[in-house]
PDB file of C-alpha atoms in Angstrom:
ATOM      1  CA  UNK A   1       0.072  -0.047  -0.370  1.00 66.00           C
ATOM      2  CA  UNK A   2       1.348   3.400  -0.879  1.00 78.00           C
ATOM      3  CA  UNK A   3      -0.566   5.503   1.845  1.00 84.00           C
ATOM      4  CA  UNK A   4       1.020   6.780   4.598  1.00 89.00           C
ATOM      5  CA  UNK A   5       0.889   5.005   7.719  1.00 92.00           C
ATOM      6  CA  UNK A   6      -0.007   8.160   9.714  1.00 94.00           C
ATOM      7  CA  UNK A   7      -2.987   9.121   7.432  1.00 93.00           C
ATOM      8  CA  UNK A   8      -4.543   5.486   7.621  1.00 95.00           C
ATOM      9  CA  UNK A   9      -4.152   5.230  11.457  1.00 97.00           C
ATOM     10  CA  UNK A  10      -5.613   8.516  11.983  1.00 96.00           C
ATOM     11  CA  UNK A  11      -8.707   7.865   9.917  1.00 96.00           C
ATOM     12  CA  UNK A  12      -9.065   4.264  11.257  1.00 97.00           C
ATOM     13  CA  UNK A  13      -8.982   5.719  15.481  1.00 96.00           C
ATOM     14  CA  UNK A  14     -11.505   7.954  14.222  1.00 95.00           C
ATOM     15  CA  UNK A  15     -14.146   5.584  12.709  1.00 96.00           C
ATOM     16  CA  UNK A  16     -13.484   3.047  15.872  1.00 96.00           C
ATOM     17  CA  UNK A  17     -14.083   5.869  18.317  1.00 94.00           C
ATOM     18  CA  UNK A  18     -16.715   6.972  16.621  1.00 94.00           C
ATOM     19  CA  UNK A  19     -18.345   3.313  16.588  1.00 94.00           C
ATOM     20  CA  UNK A  20     -17.269   1.755  19.970  1.00 91.00           C
ATOM     21  CA  UNK A  21     -17.621   4.852  22.217  1.00 84.00           C
ATOM     22  CA  UNK A  22     -16.746   3.456  25.140  1.00 87.00           C
ATOM     23  CA  UNK A  23     -18.332   0.237  25.033  1.00 90.00           C
ATOM     24  CA  UNK A  24     -19.883  -2.543  23.478  1.00 91.00           C
ATOM     25  CA  UNK A  25     -22.830  -3.734  24.964  1.00 92.00           C
ATOM     26  CA  UNK A  26     -23.023  -7.066  23.201  1.00 93.00           C
ATOM     27  CA  UNK A  27     -19.360  -8.293  22.940  1.00 93.00           C
ATOM     28  CA  UNK A  28     -18.070  -6.726  26.309  1.00 91.00           C
ATOM     29  CA  UNK A  29     -21.117  -8.610  28.465  1.00 93.00           C
ATOM     30  CA  UNK A  30     -21.006 -11.549  26.474  1.00 92.00           C
ATOM     31  CA  UNK A  31     -17.371 -12.999  25.562  1.00 92.00           C
ATOM     32  CA  UNK A  32     -14.459 -13.448  28.241  1.00 90.00           C
ATOM     33  CA  UNK A  33     -11.378 -11.306  26.941  1.00 88.00           C
ATOM     34  CA  UNK A  34      -9.267 -14.349  26.680  1.00 90.00           C
ATOM     35  CA  UNK A  35     -11.364 -15.985  24.219  1.00 92.00           C
ATOM     36  CA  UNK A  36      -9.477 -16.317  20.837  1.00 94.00           C
ATOM     37  CA  UNK A  37     -10.995 -16.500  17.679  1.00 95.00           C
ATOM     38  CA  UNK A  38     -10.673 -16.984  13.601  1.00 97.00           C
ATOM     39  CA  UNK A  39     -12.607 -15.300  10.902  1.00 98.00           C
ATOM     40  CA  UNK A  40     -12.336 -15.171   7.232  1.00 98.00           C
ATOM     41  CA  UNK A  41     -12.708 -12.337   4.905  1.00 98.00           C
ATOM     42  CA  UNK A  42     -15.129 -13.661   1.820  1.00 98.00           C
ATOM     43  CA  UNK A  43     -15.973 -11.915  -0.953  1.00 98.00           C
ATOM     44  CA  UNK A  44     -19.756 -12.465  -2.003  1.00 98.00           C
ATOM     45  CA  UNK A  45     -19.342 -10.969  -5.385  1.00 97.00           C
ATOM     46  CA  UNK A  46     -16.852 -10.432  -8.600  1.00 98.00           C
ATOM     47  CA  UNK A  47     -15.071  -7.733  -8.803  1.00 98.00           C
ATOM     48  CA  UNK A  48     -11.510  -5.862  -7.419  1.00 98.00           C
ATOM     49  CA  UNK A  49     -10.277  -6.420  -4.155  1.00 98.00           C
ATOM     50  CA  UNK A  50      -8.959  -2.874  -2.740  1.00 98.00           C
ATOM     51  CA  UNK A  51      -7.975  -1.635   0.824  1.00 97.00           C
ATOM     52  CA  UNK A  52      -7.054  -5.314   2.461  1.00 98.00           C
ATOM     53  CA  UNK A  53      -3.952  -3.438   4.158  1.00 97.00           C
ATOM     54  CA  UNK A  54      -6.354  -0.670   5.776  1.00 97.00           C
ATOM     55  CA  UNK A  55      -8.765  -3.665   7.421  1.00 98.00           C
ATOM     56  CA  UNK A  56      -6.230  -5.628   8.734  1.00 98.00           C
ATOM     57  CA  UNK A  57      -4.920  -2.214  10.093  1.00 98.00           C
ATOM     58  CA  UNK A  58      -8.116  -2.030  11.886  1.00 98.00           C
ATOM     59  CA  UNK A  59      -7.573  -5.017  14.148  1.00 98.00           C
ATOM     60  CA  UNK A  60      -3.736  -4.365  14.837  1.00 97.00           C
ATOM     61  CA  UNK A  61      -4.885  -1.077  16.374  1.00 97.00           C
ATOM     62  CA  UNK A  62      -7.184  -2.610  18.847  1.00 96.00           C
ATOM     63  CA  UNK A  63      -5.563  -6.113  19.429  1.00 96.00           C
ATOM     64  CA  UNK A  64      -1.760  -6.750  19.870  1.00 95.00           C
ATOM     65  CA  UNK A  65      -2.025 -10.004  19.179  1.00 96.00           C
ATOM     66  CA  UNK A  66      -3.890  -9.947  15.876  1.00 98.00           C
ATOM     67  CA  UNK A  67      -2.123 -11.951  12.664  1.00 98.00           C
ATOM     68  CA  UNK A  68      -3.408 -12.649   9.471  1.00 98.00           C
ATOM     69  CA  UNK A  69      -2.969 -14.779   6.411  1.00 98.00           C
ATOM     70  CA  UNK A  70      -3.707 -13.063   3.063  1.00 98.00           C
ATOM     71  CA  UNK A  71      -4.853 -14.990   0.040  1.00 98.00           C
ATOM     72  CA  UNK A  72      -4.954 -11.975  -2.338  1.00 98.00           C
ATOM     73  CA  UNK A  73      -3.748  -8.783  -2.717  1.00 97.00           C
ATOM     74  CA  UNK A  74      -5.354  -5.152  -3.463  1.00 97.00           C
ATOM     75  CA  UNK A  75      -5.497  -4.902  -7.264  1.00 97.00           C
ATOM     76  CA  UNK A  76      -6.329  -8.572  -7.472  1.00 98.00           C
ATOM     77  CA  UNK A  77      -9.554  -9.645  -9.357  1.00 98.00           C
ATOM     78  CA  UNK A  78     -11.860 -11.597  -6.938  1.00 98.00           C
ATOM     79  CA  UNK A  79     -14.815 -14.307  -7.886  1.00 98.00           C
ATOM     80  CA  UNK A  80     -17.659 -14.968  -5.515  1.00 98.00           C
ATOM     81  CA  UNK A  81     -16.556 -17.234  -2.986  1.00 98.00           C
ATOM     82  CA  UNK A  82     -12.826 -16.300  -2.884  1.00 98.00           C
ATOM     83  CA  UNK A  83     -11.394 -16.414   0.819  1.00 98.00           C
ATOM     84  CA  UNK A  84      -9.502 -12.746   1.046  1.00 98.00           C
ATOM     85  CA  UNK A  85      -7.716 -13.724   4.459  1.00 98.00           C
ATOM     86  CA  UNK A  86      -8.049 -15.325   7.433  1.00 98.00           C
ATOM     87  CA  UNK A  87      -7.893 -13.459  10.526  1.00 98.00           C
ATOM     88  CA  UNK A  88      -6.534 -14.632  14.051  1.00 97.00           C
ATOM     89  CA  UNK A  89      -7.163 -12.707  17.320  1.00 96.00           C
ATOM     90  CA  UNK A  90      -9.476 -11.657  20.693  1.00 96.00           C
ATOM     91  CA  UNK A  91     -12.524 -13.244  19.319  1.00 96.00           C
ATOM     92  CA  UNK A  92     -13.916 -10.034  21.150  1.00 95.00           C
ATOM     93  CA  UNK A  93     -11.653  -7.796  19.516  1.00 96.00           C
ATOM     94  CA  UNK A  94     -12.442  -8.829  16.111  1.00 97.00           C
ATOM     95  CA  UNK A  95     -16.204  -8.366  16.552  1.00 96.00           C
ATOM     96  CA  UNK A  96     -15.564  -5.009  17.575  1.00 96.00           C
ATOM     97  CA  UNK A  97     -13.386  -3.971  14.525  1.00 97.00           C
ATOM     98  CA  UNK A  98     -15.875  -5.765  12.154  1.00 97.00           C
ATOM     99  CA  UNK A  99     -17.711  -3.180  10.586  1.00 97.00           C
ATOM    100  CA  UNK A 100     -15.084  -0.538  10.618  1.00 98.00           C
ATOM    101  CA  UNK A 101     -12.827  -2.826   8.500  1.00 98.00           C
ATOM    102  CA  UNK A 102     -16.003  -3.976   6.455  1.00 98.00           C
ATOM    103  CA  UNK A 103     -16.861  -0.192   5.735  1.00 98.00           C
ATOM    104  CA  UNK A 104     -13.440   0.348   4.681  1.00 98.00           C
ATOM    105  CA  UNK A 105     -12.757  -2.537   2.519  1.00 98.00           C
ATOM    106  CA  UNK A 106     -16.210  -2.907   1.204  1.00 98.00           C
ATOM    107  CA  UNK A 107     -16.104   0.985  -0.267  1.00 98.00           C
ATOM    108  CA  UNK A 108     -12.376   0.987  -1.655  1.00 98.00           C
ATOM    109  CA  UNK A 109     -13.132  -2.460  -3.310  1.00 98.00           C
ATOM    110  CA  UNK A 110     -16.402  -0.767  -4.957  1.00 98.00           C
ATOM    111  CA  UNK A 111     -14.496   1.686  -6.145  1.00 98.00           C
ATOM    112  CA  UNK A 112     -11.770  -0.136  -7.499  1.00 98.00           C
ATOM    113  CA  UNK A 113     -14.474  -2.385  -8.892  1.00 98.00           C
ATOM    114  CA  UNK A 114     -16.469   0.524 -10.772  1.00 98.00           C
ATOM    115  CA  UNK A 115     -13.276   1.810 -12.124  1.00 98.00           C
ATOM    116  CA  UNK A 116     -12.257  -1.631 -13.563  1.00 98.00           C
ATOM    117  CA  UNK A 117     -15.439  -1.686 -15.193  1.00 98.00           C
ATOM    118  CA  UNK A 118     -15.274   1.748 -16.762  1.00 98.00           C
ATOM    119  CA  UNK A 119     -11.240   1.151 -18.027  1.00 98.00           C
ATOM    120  CA  UNK A 120     -12.702  -2.318 -19.762  1.00 98.00           C
ATOM    121  CA  UNK A 121     -15.094  -0.245 -21.582  1.00 98.00           C
ATOM    122  CA  UNK A 122     -12.943   2.150 -22.752  1.00 98.00           C
ATOM    123  CA  UNK A 123     -10.137  -0.534 -23.807  1.00 97.00           C
ATOM    124  CA  UNK A 124      -8.044   0.475 -27.485  1.00 96.00           C
ATOM    125  CA  UNK A 125      -9.519   4.205 -27.259  1.00 97.00           C
ATOM    126  CA  UNK A 126      -6.965   6.960 -26.185  1.00 94.00           C
ATOM    127  CA  UNK A 127      -8.714   7.647 -23.012  1.00 97.00           C
ATOM    128  CA  UNK A 128      -7.993   7.394 -19.627  1.00 97.00           C
ATOM    129  CA  UNK A 129     -10.326   7.296 -16.785  1.00 98.00           C
ATOM    130  CA  UNK A 130      -9.937   9.641 -13.951  1.00 98.00           C
ATOM    131  CA  UNK A 131     -11.564  10.672 -10.338  1.00 97.00           C
ATOM    132  CA  UNK A 132     -12.578  14.062  -9.487  1.00 96.00           C
ATOM    133  CA  UNK A 133     -12.910  15.911  -6.246  1.00 95.00           C
ATOM    134  CA  UNK A 134     -15.975  14.596  -5.275  1.00 96.00           C
ATOM    135  CA  UNK A 135     -15.041  12.898  -2.379  1.00 96.00           C
ATOM    136  CA  UNK A 136     -16.126  11.835   1.013  1.00 94.00           C
ATOM    137  CA  UNK A 137     -14.694  14.232   3.505  1.00 93.00           C
ATOM    138  CA  UNK A 138     -11.751  12.768   5.251  1.00 92.00           C
ATOM    139  CA  UNK A 139     -11.669  10.004   2.660  1.00 94.00           C
ATOM    140  CA  UNK A 140      -9.475  11.424  -0.647  1.00 95.00           C
ATOM    141  CA  UNK A 141      -6.648   9.514  -0.088  1.00 95.00           C
ATOM    142  CA  UNK A 142      -8.055   5.688   0.128  1.00 97.00           C
ATOM    143  CA  UNK A 143     -10.674   6.641  -2.721  1.00 97.00           C
ATOM    144  CA  UNK A 144      -8.566   8.077  -4.757  1.00 97.00           C
ATOM    145  CA  UNK A 145      -6.199   5.059  -3.929  1.00 97.00           C
ATOM    146  CA  UNK A 146      -9.055   2.547  -4.725  1.00 98.00           C
ATOM    147  CA  UNK A 147      -9.181   4.643  -8.197  1.00 98.00           C
ATOM    148  CA  UNK A 148      -5.534   3.558  -9.080  1.00 97.00           C
ATOM    149  CA  UNK A 149      -6.141  -0.038  -8.041  1.00 97.00           C
ATOM    150  CA  UNK A 150      -8.817  -0.316 -10.364  1.00 97.00           C
ATOM    151  CA  UNK A 151      -6.832   0.827 -13.471  1.00 97.00           C
ATOM    152  CA  UNK A 152      -7.771   4.364 -13.593  1.00 97.00           C
ATOM    153  CA  UNK A 153      -5.721   7.672 -12.905  1.00 97.00           C
ATOM    154  CA  UNK A 154      -5.904  10.810 -10.104  1.00 96.00           C
ATOM    155  CA  UNK A 155      -7.543  13.954 -11.180  1.00 96.00           C
ATOM    156  CA  UNK A 156      -6.370  17.140  -8.607  1.00 94.00           C
ATOM    157  CA  UNK A 157      -6.059  15.725  -4.928  1.00 94.00           C
ATOM    158  CA  UNK A 158      -6.533  19.393  -4.102  1.00 94.00           C
ATOM    159  CA  UNK A 159      -6.647  23.014  -5.055  1.00 94.00           C
ATOM    160  CA  UNK A 160      -3.259  23.373  -5.470  1.00 94.00           C
ATOM    161  CA  UNK A 161      -2.246  21.063  -7.678  1.00 93.00           C
ATOM    162  CA  UNK A 162      -3.552  22.523 -10.605  1.00 93.00           C
ATOM    163  CA  UNK A 163      -5.375  25.873 -11.813  1.00 96.00           C
ATOM    164  CA  UNK A 164      -8.797  25.183 -12.931  1.00 96.00           C
ATOM    165  CA  UNK A 165     -11.167  27.428 -14.195  1.00 96.00           C
ATOM    166  CA  UNK A 166     -14.291  26.595 -14.000  1.00 94.00           C
ATOM    167  CA  UNK A 167     -17.499  28.712 -14.776  1.00 92.00           C
ATOM    168  CA  UNK A 168     -17.656  30.573 -11.899  1.00 94.00           C
ATOM    169  CA  UNK A 169     -14.062  31.626 -12.241  1.00 94.00           C
ATOM    170  CA  UNK A 170     -14.203  33.037 -15.560  1.00 94.00           C
ATOM    171  CA  UNK A 171     -16.971  35.205 -15.171  1.00 92.00           C
ATOM    172  CA  UNK A 172     -15.071  36.314 -11.713  1.00 92.00           C
ATOM    173  CA  UNK A 173     -12.218  36.912 -13.343  1.00 91.00           C
ATOM    174  CA  UNK A 174     -13.629  38.694 -16.640  1.00 93.00           C
ATOM    175  CA  UNK A 175     -13.528  35.642 -19.018  1.00 95.00           C
ATOM    176  CA  UNK A 176     -11.535  32.890 -20.517  1.00 96.00           C
ATOM    177  CA  UNK A 177      -8.664  34.787 -22.129  1.00 96.00           C
ATOM    178  CA  UNK A 178      -8.224  37.333 -19.140  1.00 96.00           C
ATOM    179  CA  UNK A 179      -8.404  34.608 -16.667  1.00 96.00           C
ATOM    180  CA  UNK A 180      -5.602  32.661 -18.228  1.00 96.00           C
ATOM    181  CA  UNK A 181      -3.622  35.753 -18.383  1.00 96.00           C
ATOM    182  CA  UNK A 182      -3.976  37.051 -14.727  1.00 95.00           C
ATOM    183  CA  UNK A 183      -3.249  33.226 -14.021  1.00 95.00           C
ATOM    184  CA  UNK A 184       0.100  33.292 -16.083  1.00 93.00           C
ATOM    185  CA  UNK A 185       1.760  36.053 -14.602  1.00 93.00           C
ATOM    186  CA  UNK A 186       1.477  34.164 -11.056  1.00 95.00           C
ATOM    187  CA  UNK A 187       1.921  30.980 -11.173  1.00 94.00           C
ATOM    188  CA  UNK A 188       4.918  28.720 -11.304  1.00 93.00           C
ATOM    189  CA  UNK A 189       6.107  26.521 -13.980  1.00 92.00           C
ATOM    190  CA  UNK A 190       5.132  23.534 -12.472  1.00 93.00           C
ATOM    191  CA  UNK A 191       1.388  24.279 -12.487  1.00 94.00           C
ATOM    192  CA  UNK A 192      -0.964  23.655 -15.110  1.00 96.00           C
ATOM    193  CA  UNK A 193      -4.168  25.501 -16.289  1.00 97.00           C
ATOM    194  CA  UNK A 194      -7.753  23.857 -17.145  1.00 97.00           C
ATOM    195  CA  UNK A 195     -10.188  25.645 -18.353  1.00 97.00           C
ATOM    196  CA  UNK A 196     -14.086  24.311 -18.373  1.00 97.00           C
ATOM    197  CA  UNK A 197     -16.045  25.010 -21.796  1.00 97.00           C
ATOM    198  CA  UNK A 198     -19.404  24.411 -22.740  1.00 95.00           C
ATOM    199  CA  UNK A 199     -19.152  25.195 -26.672  1.00 96.00           C
ATOM    200  CA  UNK A 200     -16.758  25.373 -29.245  1.00 97.00           C
ATOM    201  CA  UNK A 201     -16.047  29.006 -29.255  1.00 97.00           C
ATOM    202  CA  UNK A 202     -14.999  28.919 -25.694  1.00 97.00           C
ATOM    203  CA  UNK A 203     -12.618  25.632 -26.856  1.00 98.00           C
ATOM    204  CA  UNK A 204     -11.181  27.694 -29.851  1.00 97.00           C
ATOM    205  CA  UNK A 205     -10.221  30.836 -26.945  1.00 97.00           C
ATOM    206  CA  UNK A 206      -8.783  28.731 -24.229  1.00 97.00           C
ATOM    207  CA  UNK A 207      -6.571  26.987 -26.566  1.00 97.00           C
ATOM    208  CA  UNK A 208      -5.602  30.458 -27.959  1.00 97.00           C
ATOM    209  CA  UNK A 209      -5.000  31.587 -24.624  1.00 96.00           C
ATOM    210  CA  UNK A 210      -2.973  29.014 -23.999  1.00 96.00           C
ATOM    211  CA  UNK A 211      -4.548  26.426 -21.824  1.00 97.00           C
ATOM    212  CA  UNK A 212      -2.719  23.448 -21.191  1.00 97.00           C
ATOM    213  CA  UNK A 213      -6.071  21.163 -20.562  1.00 98.00           C
ATOM    214  CA  UNK A 214      -9.469  21.775 -21.814  1.00 98.00           C
ATOM    215  CA  UNK A 215     -12.519  20.489 -20.365  1.00 98.00           C
ATOM    216  CA  UNK A 216     -15.349  19.816 -22.338  1.00 98.00           C
ATOM    217  CA  UNK A 217     -18.188  19.843 -20.091  1.00 96.00           C
ATOM    218  CA  UNK A 218     -21.722  18.243 -21.390  1.00 95.00           C
ATOM    219  CA  UNK A 219     -20.944  17.905 -24.460  1.00 96.00           C
ATOM    220  CA  UNK A 220     -22.613  15.781 -27.277  1.00 96.00           C
ATOM    221  CA  UNK A 221     -20.378  13.214 -28.795  1.00 97.00           C
ATOM    222  CA  UNK A 222     -20.534  15.006 -32.091  1.00 97.00           C
ATOM    223  CA  UNK A 223     -19.135  18.599 -30.375  1.00 97.00           C
ATOM    224  CA  UNK A 224     -16.171  16.667 -28.409  1.00 98.00           C
ATOM    225  CA  UNK A 225     -15.204  15.241 -31.737  1.00 98.00           C
ATOM    226  CA  UNK A 226     -15.249  18.773 -33.498  1.00 98.00           C
ATOM    227  CA  UNK A 227     -12.923  19.792 -30.212  1.00 98.00           C
ATOM    228  CA  UNK A 228     -10.992  17.057 -30.881  1.00 98.00           C
ATOM    229  CA  UNK A 229     -10.143  18.072 -34.291  1.00 97.00           C
ATOM    230  CA  UNK A 230      -9.928  21.464 -33.525  1.00 97.00           C
ATOM    231  CA  UNK A 231      -7.521  21.013 -31.018  1.00 96.00           C
ATOM    232  CA  UNK A 232      -5.141  18.734 -32.986  1.00 95.00           C
ATOM    233  CA  UNK A 233      -2.929  17.804 -30.074  1.00 95.00           C
ATOM    234  CA  UNK A 234      -2.074  21.057 -28.811  1.00 96.00           C
ATOM    235  CA  UNK A 235      -3.941  20.664 -25.300  1.00 97.00           C
ATOM    236  CA  UNK A 236      -5.293  17.481 -23.355  1.00 97.00           C
ATOM    237  CA  UNK A 237      -9.117  17.441 -23.597  1.00 98.00           C
ATOM    238  CA  UNK A 238     -11.214  15.996 -20.593  1.00 98.00           C
ATOM    239  CA  UNK A 239     -14.667  14.815 -21.171  1.00 98.00           C
ATOM    240  CA  UNK A 240     -16.662  15.339 -18.092  1.00 96.00           C
ATOM    241  CA  UNK A 241     -20.539  15.505 -16.889  1.00 94.00           C
ATOM    242  CA  UNK A 242     -22.955  12.696 -16.615  1.00 89.00           C
ATOM    243  CA  UNK A 243     -20.826  10.038 -18.216  1.00 94.00           C
ATOM    244  CA  UNK A 244     -22.579   6.595 -17.625  1.00 94.00           C
ATOM    245  CA  UNK A 245     -21.514   3.066 -18.555  1.00 94.00           C
ATOM    246  CA  UNK A 246     -23.792   2.775 -21.565  1.00 96.00           C
ATOM    247  CA  UNK A 247     -22.269   6.316 -23.217  1.00 96.00           C
ATOM    248  CA  UNK A 248     -18.559   5.981 -21.985  1.00 98.00           C
ATOM    249  CA  UNK A 249     -17.474   4.062 -25.025  1.00 98.00           C
ATOM    250  CA  UNK A 250     -18.927   6.566 -27.406  1.00 98.00           C
ATOM    251  CA  UNK A 251     -17.244   9.539 -25.585  1.00 98.00           C
ATOM    252  CA  UNK A 252     -13.819   7.571 -25.410  1.00 98.00           C
ATOM    253  CA  UNK A 253     -14.190   6.921 -29.624  1.00 98.00           C
ATOM    254  CA  UNK A 254     -14.265  10.670 -29.794  1.00 98.00           C
ATOM    255  CA  UNK A 255     -10.597  10.692 -29.265  1.00 97.00           C
ATOM    256  CA  UNK A 256     -10.669  12.656 -26.104  1.00 98.00           C
ATOM    257  CA  UNK A 257      -7.727  11.897 -23.973  1.00 98.00           C
ATOM    258  CA  UNK A 258      -9.466  12.018 -20.421  1.00 98.00           C
ATOM    259  CA  UNK A 259     -12.757  10.924 -18.619  1.00 98.00           C
ATOM    260  CA  UNK A 260     -13.331  12.066 -15.683  1.00 98.00           C
ATOM    261  CA  UNK A 261     -16.275  10.843 -13.538  1.00 97.00           C
ATOM    262  CA  UNK A 262     -17.278  11.759 -10.036  1.00 95.00           C
ATOM    263  CA  UNK A 263     -19.519   8.773  -9.359  1.00 95.00           C
ATOM    264  CA  UNK A 264     -16.551   6.597  -9.099  1.00 96.00           C
ATOM    265  CA  UNK A 265     -16.022   8.433  -5.509  1.00 96.00           C
ATOM    266  CA  UNK A 266     -19.224  10.028  -4.360  1.00 93.00           C
ATOM    267  CA  UNK A 267     -21.744   7.493  -5.046  1.00 92.00           C
ATOM    268  CA  UNK A 268     -20.319   3.958  -5.718  1.00 93.00           C
ATOM    269  CA  UNK A 269     -22.145   0.806  -4.545  1.00 95.00           C
ATOM    270  CA  UNK A 270     -20.065  -0.785  -1.880  1.00 96.00           C
ATOM    271  CA  UNK A 271     -18.336  -4.502  -3.283  1.00 98.00           C
ATOM    272  CA  UNK A 272     -19.891  -7.287  -1.221  1.00 97.00           C
ATOM    273  CA  UNK A 273     -17.714  -8.733   1.169  1.00 98.00           C
ATOM    274  CA  UNK A 274     -18.163 -10.477   4.655  1.00 98.00           C
ATOM    275  CA  UNK A 275     -16.362 -11.773   7.782  1.00 98.00           C
ATOM    276  CA  UNK A 276     -17.253 -15.151   8.947  1.00 96.00           C
ATOM    277  CA  UNK A 277     -16.112 -15.891  12.571  1.00 94.00           C
ATOM    278  CA  UNK A 278     -15.208 -19.394  13.792  1.00 84.00           C
ATOM    279  CA  UNK A 279     -13.498 -20.784  17.134  1.00 64.00           C
ATOM    280  CA  UNK A 280      -9.740 -20.776  16.536  1.00 54.00           C
TER     281      UNK A 280
END
């Protein structure tokens, strides 16, 4: 896993504190602290695994005796019925960490699976699938990591990564050309400018003003193909806005470089993984 441990640990600790509070009224009154148990993570559908190390870390933080044997790794294709990992530790602590661990691995695997499905749909074209900043508060790095596990790429992590001029920026800045000129006078050489456009006239203006990336917002496939021909490789073109599984292939075939899909992170379906407990 490429995510920093301090970030993952902080997120897990906040999630555990939210869930356990000060007592687990079922587990603490039912089981002895000495009881030891075994559990498995089981795939209940076909998809892409992501977040296994994050999920296992939940148990490591609450149970120093916890051990795991893993059979899969992040990015692996799963089939329904696959055993992902075996978990060994205090039974009470396995139960206390179950929901937090499953919430994380199910959500991350859901993103990876959805991303993989979209990347398969655009195979053979020039388009790459990316996420957006439409992420859950506090979860952005995990969500963007999951997109990479699914075969996609990341858009900006935050507002410092690049200068994107959306419609409100353009209106506030006096138009595309004026806004780009104002940014160019202040930006460092490492920062690229992307401009959101709604029609071919705006595409031409952004191109003439020197934008490195041009977003084609909610355009028809016909208009996107015209924009590709107009730019002729002088700027990267990003298709965005309401793109679905049904439309993404047609969008990719217009020749755009990037297809950004906010739904990958803001409304993805959780991947079905269960934890089954047995006595060790």
